[in-house]
PDB file of C-alpha atoms in Angstrom:
ATOM      1  CA  UNK A  71    -112.932-202.296 188.225  1.00  0.00           C
ATOM      2  CA  UNK A  72    -113.799-198.898 188.357  1.00  0.00           C
ATOM      3  CA  UNK A  73    -113.137-196.760 185.390  1.00  0.00           C
ATOM      4  CA  UNK A  74    -114.218-194.330 183.350  1.00  0.00           C
ATOM      5  CA  UNK A  75    -114.155-194.204 178.959  1.00  0.00           C
ATOM      6  CA  UNK A  76    -114.289-191.905 176.937  1.00  0.00           C
ATOM      7  CA  UNK A  77    -116.294-192.321 172.596  1.00  0.00           C
ATOM      8  CA  UNK A  78    -118.324-190.851 170.601  1.00  0.00           C
ATOM      9  CA  UNK A  79    -114.784-188.914 168.723  1.00  0.00           C
ATOM     10  CA  UNK A  80    -113.612-189.118 165.489  1.00  0.00           C
ATOM     11  CA  UNK A  81    -112.587-187.203 162.324  1.00  0.00           C
ATOM     12  CA  UNK A  82    -115.631-184.317 161.325  1.00  0.00           C
ATOM     13  CA  UNK A  83    -115.156-181.214 158.891  1.00  0.00           C
ATOM     14  CA  UNK A  84    -115.669-178.091 160.696  1.00  0.00           C
ATOM     15  CA  UNK A  85    -119.252-176.818 161.062  1.00  0.00           C
ATOM     16  CA  UNK A  86    -119.682-179.797 162.101  1.00  0.00           C
ATOM     17  CA  UNK A  87    -121.219-181.638 165.192  1.00  0.00           C
ATOM     18  CA  UNK A  88    -120.136-184.240 167.228  1.00  0.00           C
ATOM     19  CA  UNK A  89    -121.168-185.580 170.994  1.00  0.00           C
ATOM     20  CA  UNK A  90    -119.118-187.846 173.662  1.00  0.00           C
ATOM     21  CA  UNK A  91    -119.807-189.775 175.926  1.00  0.00           C
ATOM     22  CA  UNK A  92    -118.512-191.041 179.585  1.00  0.00           C
ATOM     23  CA  UNK A  93    -119.408-193.672 180.320  1.00  0.00           C
ATOM     24  CA  UNK A  94    -118.390-194.808 184.465  1.00  0.00           C
ATOM     25  CA  UNK A  95    -118.341-198.413 185.556  1.00  0.00           C
ATOM     26  CA  UNK A  96    -118.352-199.541 188.972  1.00  0.00           C
ATOM     27  CA  UNK A  97    -118.517-196.507 191.666  1.00  0.00           C
ATOM     28  CA  UNK A  98    -121.389-194.340 192.460  1.00  0.00           C
ATOM     29  CA  UNK A  99    -121.899-192.230 189.843  1.00  0.00           C
ATOM     30  CA  UNK A 100    -124.591-190.178 190.434  1.00  0.00           C
ATOM     31  CA  UNK A 101    -122.558-188.579 193.960  1.00  0.00           C
ATOM     32  CA  UNK A 102    -119.343-186.881 191.866  1.00  0.00           C
ATOM     33  CA  UNK A 103    -119.479-183.914 189.225  1.00  0.00           C
ATOM     34  CA  UNK A 104    -117.310-184.330 186.641  1.00  0.00           C
ATOM     35  CA  UNK A 105    -115.850-182.576 183.832  1.00  0.00           C
ATOM     36  CA  UNK A 106    -114.176-182.250 180.782  1.00  0.00           C
ATOM     37  CA  UNK A 107    -109.917-182.183 179.770  1.00  0.00           C
ATOM     38  CA  UNK A 108    -108.649-181.719 176.514  1.00  0.00           C
ATOM     39  CA  UNK A 109    -105.337-181.676 174.995  1.00  0.00           C
ATOM     40  CA  UNK A 110    -104.076-180.554 171.933  1.00  0.00           C
ATOM     41  CA  UNK A 111    -101.722-182.088 170.004  1.00  0.00           C
ATOM     42  CA  UNK A 112     -98.521-181.515 171.615  1.00  0.00           C
ATOM     43  CA  UNK A 113     -99.694-179.125 174.363  1.00  0.00           C
ATOM     44  CA  UNK A 114    -100.455-179.127 177.727  1.00  0.00           C
ATOM     45  CA  UNK A 115    -103.923-179.920 179.372  1.00  0.00           C
ATOM     46  CA  UNK A 116    -106.736-177.262 178.655  1.00  0.00           C
ATOM     47  CA  UNK A 117    -110.116-176.709 181.084  1.00  0.00           C
ATOM     48  CA  UNK A 118    -113.322-177.439 178.653  1.00  0.00           C
ATOM     49  CA  UNK A 119    -116.344-177.932 180.839  1.00  0.00           C
ATOM     50  CA  UNK A 120    -118.173-179.537 184.724  1.00  0.00           C
ATOM     51  CA  UNK A 121    -121.011-180.173 185.551  1.00  0.00           C
ATOM     52  CA  UNK A 122    -121.511-181.030 189.340  1.00  0.00           C
ATOM     53  CA  UNK A 123    -123.217-183.694 191.403  1.00  0.00           C
ATOM     54  CA  UNK A 124    -126.805-183.723 192.487  1.00  0.00           C
ATOM     55  CA  UNK A 125    -127.836-180.022 191.775  1.00  0.00           C
ATOM     56  CA  UNK A 126    -126.232-179.725 187.957  1.00  0.00           C
ATOM     57  CA  UNK A 127    -124.793-176.813 187.328  1.00  0.00           C
ATOM     58  CA  UNK A 128    -122.765-176.349 184.004  1.00  0.00           C
ATOM     59  CA  UNK A 129    -119.273-173.977 183.803  1.00  0.00           C
ATOM     60  CA  UNK A 130    -117.780-174.086 180.407  1.00  0.00           C
ATOM     61  CA  UNK A 131    -114.383-172.476 179.303  1.00  0.00           C
ATOM     62  CA  UNK A 132    -114.701-169.341 177.525  1.00  0.00           C
ATOM     63  CA  UNK A 133    -113.304-171.011 174.125  1.00  0.00           C
ATOM     64  CA  UNK A 134    -116.580-173.470 173.547  1.00  0.00           C
ATOM     65  CA  UNK A 135    -119.392-171.128 175.851  1.00  0.00           C
ATOM     66  CA  UNK A 136    -122.279-171.222 173.689  1.00  0.00           C
ATOM     67  CA  UNK A 137    -121.117-174.433 170.908  1.00  0.00           C
ATOM     68  CA  UNK A 138    -120.502-177.251 173.551  1.00  0.00           C
ATOM     69  CA  UNK A 139    -123.619-178.208 176.467  1.00  0.00           C
ATOM     70  CA  UNK A 140    -122.344-180.500 179.272  1.00  0.00           C
ATOM     71  CA  UNK A 141    -125.287-182.163 180.303  1.00  0.00           C
ATOM     72  CA  UNK A 142    -125.525-185.877 183.010  1.00  0.00           C
ATOM     73  CA  UNK A 143    -127.335-188.960 182.558  1.00  0.00           C
ATOM     74  CA  UNK A 144    -127.125-191.015 186.444  1.00  0.00           C
ATOM     75  CA  UNK A 145    -129.755-193.356 184.997  1.00  0.00           C
ATOM     76  CA  UNK A 146    -126.975-194.129 182.332  1.00  0.00           C
ATOM     77  CA  UNK A 147    -123.482-193.125 184.811  1.00  0.00           C
ATOM     78  CA  UNK A 148    -124.012-191.877 181.176  1.00  0.00           C
ATOM     79  CA  UNK A 149    -122.119-187.442 180.779  1.00  0.00           C
ATOM     80  CA  UNK A 150    -122.429-186.348 177.974  1.00  0.00           C
ATOM     81  CA  UNK A 151    -120.252-183.696 175.622  1.00  0.00           C
ATOM     82  CA  UNK A 152    -122.257-182.068 172.819  1.00  0.00           C
ATOM     83  CA  UNK A 153    -119.979-180.175 171.157  1.00  0.00           C
ATOM     84  CA  UNK A 154    -121.798-177.983 167.918  1.00  0.00           C
ATOM     85  CA  UNK A 155    -119.887-175.321 164.949  1.00  0.00           C
ATOM     86  CA  UNK A 156    -116.649-177.392 165.618  1.00  0.00           C
ATOM     87  CA  UNK A 157    -113.449-175.676 164.959  1.00  0.00           C
ATOM     88  CA  UNK A 158    -110.135-176.905 163.779  1.00  0.00           C
ATOM     89  CA  UNK A 159    -108.771-175.379 166.915  1.00  0.00           C
ATOM     90  CA  UNK A 160    -110.734-177.787 169.236  1.00  0.00           C
ATOM     91  CA  UNK A 161    -108.614-181.009 167.354  1.00  0.00           C
ATOM     92  CA  UNK A 162    -107.128-183.095 170.719  1.00  0.00           C
ATOM     93  CA  UNK A 163    -108.027-185.737 172.656  1.00  0.00           C
ATOM     94  CA  UNK A 164    -111.129-184.880 175.120  1.00  0.00           C
ATOM     95  CA  UNK A 165    -110.011-186.423 178.582  1.00  0.00           C
ATOM     96  CA  UNK A 166    -113.413-187.284 181.186  1.00  0.00           C
ATOM     97  CA  UNK A 167    -112.261-187.330 184.385  1.00  0.00           C
ATOM     98  CA  UNK A 168    -114.581-187.473 187.900  1.00  0.00           C
ATOM     99  CA  UNK A 169    -114.535-185.123 190.644  1.00  0.00           C
ATOM    100  CA  UNK A 170    -115.073-186.002 194.281  1.00  0.00           C
ATOM    101  CA  UNK A 171    -116.917-182.549 195.411  1.00  0.00           C
ATOM    102  CA  UNK A 172    -120.216-181.400 194.684  1.00  0.00           C
ATOM    103  CA  UNK A 173    -119.158-178.176 194.369  1.00  0.00           C
ATOM    104  CA  UNK A 174    -117.733-179.354 190.777  1.00  0.00           C
ATOM    105  CA  UNK A 175    -114.345-178.189 191.275  1.00  0.00           C
ATOM    106  CA  UNK A 176    -111.779-180.071 193.478  1.00  0.00           C
ATOM    107  CA  UNK A 177    -109.665-182.817 192.681  1.00  0.00           C
ATOM    108  CA  UNK A 178    -109.696-184.925 189.716  1.00  0.00           C
ATOM    109  CA  UNK A 179    -109.154-188.909 190.897  1.00  0.00           C
ATOM    110  CA  UNK A 180    -110.415-190.929 187.757  1.00  0.00           C
ATOM    111  CA  UNK A 181    -109.944-190.747 184.202  1.00  0.00           C
ATOM    112  CA  UNK A 182    -110.498-192.548 181.325  1.00  0.00           C
ATOM    113  CA  UNK A 183    -108.122-192.879 178.783  1.00  0.00           C
ATOM    114  CA  UNK A 184    -109.282-190.123 176.071  1.00  0.00           C
ATOM    115  CA  UNK A 185    -111.027-190.296 172.606  1.00  0.00           C
ATOM    116  CA  UNK A 186    -109.284-188.147 169.742  1.00  0.00           C
ATOM    117  CA  UNK A 187    -111.839-185.345 167.957  1.00  0.00           C
ATOM    118  CA  UNK A 188    -110.267-184.236 164.527  1.00  0.00           C
ATOM    119  CA  UNK A 189    -111.420-181.284 162.858  1.00  0.00           C
ATOM    120  CA  UNK A 190    -109.869-180.471 159.207  1.00  0.00           C
ATOM    121  CA  UNK A 191    -112.066-180.053 155.951  1.00  0.00           C
TER     122      UNK A 191
ATOM    123  CA  UNK B1462    -108.934-166.420 185.081  1.00  0.00           C
ATOM    124  CA  UNK B1463    -106.032-167.391 187.850  1.00  0.00           C
ATOM    125  CA  UNK B1464    -103.145-167.863 185.665  1.00  0.00           C
ATOM    126  CA  UNK B1465    -100.503-170.384 186.726  1.00  0.00           C
ATOM    127  CA  UNK B1466     -96.995-170.177 186.001  1.00  0.00           C
ATOM    128  CA  UNK B1467     -95.276-173.751 186.634  1.00  0.00           C
ATOM    129  CA  UNK B1468     -91.286-173.981 186.179  1.00  0.00           C
ATOM    130  CA  UNK B1469     -89.348-175.298 184.321  1.00  0.00           C
ATOM    131  CA  UNK B1470     -90.884-176.770 181.344  1.00  0.00           C
ATOM    132  CA  UNK B1471     -88.403-179.219 181.138  1.00  0.00           C
ATOM    133  CA  UNK B1472     -85.710-180.644 183.109  1.00  0.00           C
ATOM    134  CA  UNK B1473     -83.211-183.772 182.830  1.00  0.00           C
ATOM    135  CA  UNK B1474     -81.748-185.121 185.834  1.00  0.00           C
ATOM    136  CA  UNK B1475     -80.164-188.608 186.688  1.00  0.00           C
ATOM    137  CA  UNK B1476     -81.629-191.818 188.466  1.00  0.00           C
ATOM    138  CA  UNK B1477     -81.805-190.746 192.462  1.00  0.00           C
ATOM    139  CA  UNK B1478     -81.199-186.991 192.062  1.00  0.00           C
ATOM    140  CA  UNK B1479     -84.049-185.143 194.282  1.00  0.00           C
ATOM    141  CA  UNK B1480     -86.209-182.927 191.444  1.00  0.00           C
ATOM    142  CA  UNK B1481     -88.401-180.167 192.356  1.00  0.00           C
ATOM    143  CA  UNK B1482     -91.087-178.014 190.073  1.00  0.00           C
ATOM    144  CA  UNK B1483     -92.687-175.296 191.366  1.00  0.00           C
ATOM    145  CA  UNK B1484     -95.934-173.164 190.585  1.00  0.00           C
ATOM    146  CA  UNK B1485     -97.926-170.113 190.824  1.00  0.00           C
ATOM    147  CA  UNK B1486    -100.774-168.717 190.772  1.00  0.00           C
ATOM    148  CA  UNK B1487    -102.030-164.892 189.293  1.00  0.00           C
ATOM    149  CA  UNK B1488    -104.121-165.051 192.292  1.00  0.00           C
ATOM    150  CA  UNK B1489    -105.053-166.088 195.998  1.00  0.00           C
ATOM    151  CA  UNK B1490    -105.997-169.756 196.007  1.00  0.00           C
ATOM    152  CA  UNK B1491    -105.410-171.207 199.493  1.00  0.00           C
ATOM    153  CA  UNK B1492    -104.312-175.161 199.824  1.00  0.00           C
ATOM    154  CA  UNK B1493    -106.752-175.326 196.113  1.00  0.00           C
ATOM    155  CA  UNK B1494    -103.765-176.716 193.701  1.00  0.00           C
ATOM    156  CA  UNK B1495    -103.931-180.132 192.922  1.00  0.00           C
ATOM    157  CA  UNK B1496    -100.489-182.414 190.642  1.00  0.00           C
ATOM    158  CA  UNK B1497    -100.903-184.307 187.952  1.00  0.00           C
ATOM    159  CA  UNK B1498     -98.471-186.695 185.893  1.00  0.00           C
ATOM    160  CA  UNK B1499     -99.280-187.608 182.626  1.00  0.00           C
ATOM    161  CA  UNK B1500     -97.010-190.608 180.620  1.00  0.00           C
ATOM    162  CA  UNK B1501     -96.192-190.533 177.092  1.00  0.00           C
ATOM    163  CA  UNK B1502     -99.836-191.556 175.541  1.00  0.00           C
ATOM    164  CA  UNK B1503    -101.807-192.247 178.467  1.00  0.00           C
ATOM    165  CA  UNK B1504    -104.173-190.262 180.761  1.00  0.00           C
ATOM    166  CA  UNK B1505    -102.889-187.829 183.460  1.00  0.00           C
ATOM    167  CA  UNK B1506    -103.289-189.224 186.730  1.00  0.00           C
ATOM    168  CA  UNK B1507    -103.381-187.349 189.824  1.00  0.00           C
ATOM    169  CA  UNK B1508    -100.818-187.689 192.305  1.00  0.00           C
ATOM    170  CA  UNK B1509    -101.378-184.505 195.028  1.00  0.00           C
ATOM    171  CA  UNK B1510    -104.022-182.741 196.059  1.00  0.00           C
ATOM    172  CA  UNK B1511    -105.163-179.962 197.773  1.00  0.00           C
ATOM    173  CA  UNK B1512    -101.510-179.167 198.338  1.00  0.00           C
ATOM    174  CA  UNK B1513     -99.996-182.028 200.271  1.00  0.00           C
ATOM    175  CA  UNK B1514    -101.803-184.536 200.472  1.00  0.00           C
ATOM    176  CA  UNK B1515    -101.111-187.848 198.739  1.00  0.00           C
ATOM    177  CA  UNK B1516    -103.925-189.489 197.068  1.00  0.00           C
ATOM    178  CA  UNK B1517    -103.886-192.812 197.399  1.00  0.00           C
ATOM    179  CA  UNK B1518    -101.465-195.586 195.836  1.00  0.00           C
ATOM    180  CA  UNK B1519     -98.968-193.095 195.328  1.00  0.00           C
ATOM    181  CA  UNK B1520     -95.004-192.814 195.830  1.00  0.00           C
ATOM    182  CA  UNK B1521     -93.802-191.445 199.059  1.00  0.00           C
ATOM    183  CA  UNK B1522     -91.090-190.255 196.928  1.00  0.00           C
ATOM    184  CA  UNK B1523     -93.663-187.468 195.546  1.00  0.00           C
ATOM    185  CA  UNK B1524     -94.660-184.856 197.450  1.00  0.00           C
ATOM    186  CA  UNK B1525     -95.925-181.101 197.373  1.00  0.00           C
ATOM    187  CA  UNK B1526     -95.970-178.562 199.602  1.00  0.00           C
ATOM    188  CA  UNK B1527     -97.079-174.137 199.612  1.00  0.00           C
ATOM    189  CA  UNK B1528    -100.048-171.688 200.035  1.00  0.00           C
ATOM    190  CA  UNK B1529    -100.992-168.828 198.066  1.00  0.00           C
ATOM    191  CA  UNK B1530     -99.874-168.360 195.917  1.00  0.00           C
ATOM    192  CA  UNK B1531     -96.581-170.140 195.922  1.00  0.00           C
ATOM    193  CA  UNK B1532     -96.455-174.588 195.214  1.00  0.00           C
ATOM    194  CA  UNK B1533     -93.835-176.778 195.022  1.00  0.00           C
ATOM    195  CA  UNK B1534     -93.214-180.296 194.023  1.00  0.00           C
ATOM    196  CA  UNK B1535     -91.082-182.936 194.422  1.00  0.00           C
ATOM    197  CA  UNK B1536     -89.094-185.731 193.829  1.00  0.00           C
ATOM    198  CA  UNK B1537     -86.910-187.388 196.475  1.00  0.00           C
ATOM    199  CA  UNK B1538     -85.555-189.374 194.469  1.00  0.00           C
ATOM    200  CA  UNK B1539     -85.810-189.582 190.505  1.00  0.00           C
ATOM    201  CA  UNK B1540     -87.287-193.307 188.822  1.00  0.00           C
ATOM    202  CA  UNK B1541     -86.750-194.163 185.326  1.00  0.00           C
ATOM    203  CA  UNK B1542     -90.033-194.438 185.938  1.00  0.00           C
ATOM    204  CA  UNK B1543     -90.497-190.523 186.874  1.00  0.00           C
ATOM    205  CA  UNK B1544     -90.341-189.836 183.285  1.00  0.00           C
ATOM    206  CA  UNK B1545     -93.619-187.907 182.344  1.00  0.00           C
ATOM    207  CA  UNK B1546     -94.845-184.054 181.819  1.00  0.00           C
ATOM    208  CA  UNK B1547     -96.442-182.481 184.718  1.00  0.00           C
ATOM    209  CA  UNK B1548     -99.066-180.363 185.945  1.00  0.00           C
ATOM    210  CA  UNK B1549    -100.612-177.788 188.714  1.00  0.00           C
ATOM    211  CA  UNK B1550    -104.014-177.061 188.474  1.00  0.00           C
ATOM    212  CA  UNK B1551    -106.577-174.772 190.868  1.00  0.00           C
ATOM    213  CA  UNK B1552    -109.828-175.222 191.515  1.00  0.00           C
ATOM    214  CA  UNK B1553    -109.440-171.732 193.370  1.00  0.00           C
ATOM    215  CA  UNK B1554    -111.879-170.585 190.642  1.00  0.00           C
ATOM    216  CA  UNK B1555    -113.921-171.606 187.576  1.00  0.00           C
ATOM    217  CA  UNK B1556    -112.345-171.557 184.963  1.00  0.00           C
ATOM    218  CA  UNK B1557    -110.550-174.213 186.177  1.00  0.00           C
ATOM    219  CA  UNK B1558    -106.744-173.605 184.655  1.00  0.00           C
ATOM    220  CA  UNK B1559    -103.469-175.680 185.029  1.00  0.00           C
ATOM    221  CA  UNK B1560    -100.268-174.373 184.485  1.00  0.00           C
ATOM    222  CA  UNK B1561     -98.073-175.119 180.891  1.00  0.00           C
ATOM    223  CA  UNK B1562     -95.961-178.284 182.399  1.00  0.00           C
ATOM    224  CA  UNK B1563     -93.219-179.862 182.774  1.00  0.00           C
ATOM    225  CA  UNK B1564     -91.446-182.757 181.412  1.00  0.00           C
ATOM    226  CA  UNK B1565     -88.739-184.632 183.312  1.00  0.00           C
ATOM    227  CA  UNK B1566     -85.964-186.177 182.061  1.00  0.00           C
ATOM    228  CA  UNK B1567     -83.155-188.952 182.827  1.00  0.00           C
TER     229      UNK B1567
END
């Protein structure tokens, strides 16, 4: 079955780091761009970052630029989100999603179930 | 950045009713507009892409329209399983942006 699964979430203190992983199964992962979207408790969806398929261009929301780094390992069918200098406002469920366009901006037609990141002292 | 204004923020309708949600973009985005459904505690699910194209497996009671800056999403006959929050999302340019969501209740 085709799916994505996120992992790596947890409780951290402000200023600490966390690395999220997004593992893909049962589809040609390297053909797809991947996007991270987050949702703070009780709030709407917020785009965080995207990485394209072949050219591996990366894009970031202003709110995370300079603190978060997206990367991919096609051999491992995985995408990663390294999150540094975490803030309370980064608390959210983080979803990874598949984008069929090489440009990295298209539609998100497969989502993982999400992983919760809580930043609190 | 392209701002997406979605309305209403919530609505309540009866089973069988026709429901329409609108989404307005702050800049021209052609047809680069998607609609997602999110049920409580679940990940979003793509329903409509390119403003009006239906994702595979999505019931035909869902439809989308519009172009440029004005878009609509319609449920032609509301069913109990359609209770969810619906989001529009533009991909005209980075940063990708979502509307604020519309909570649909029965």
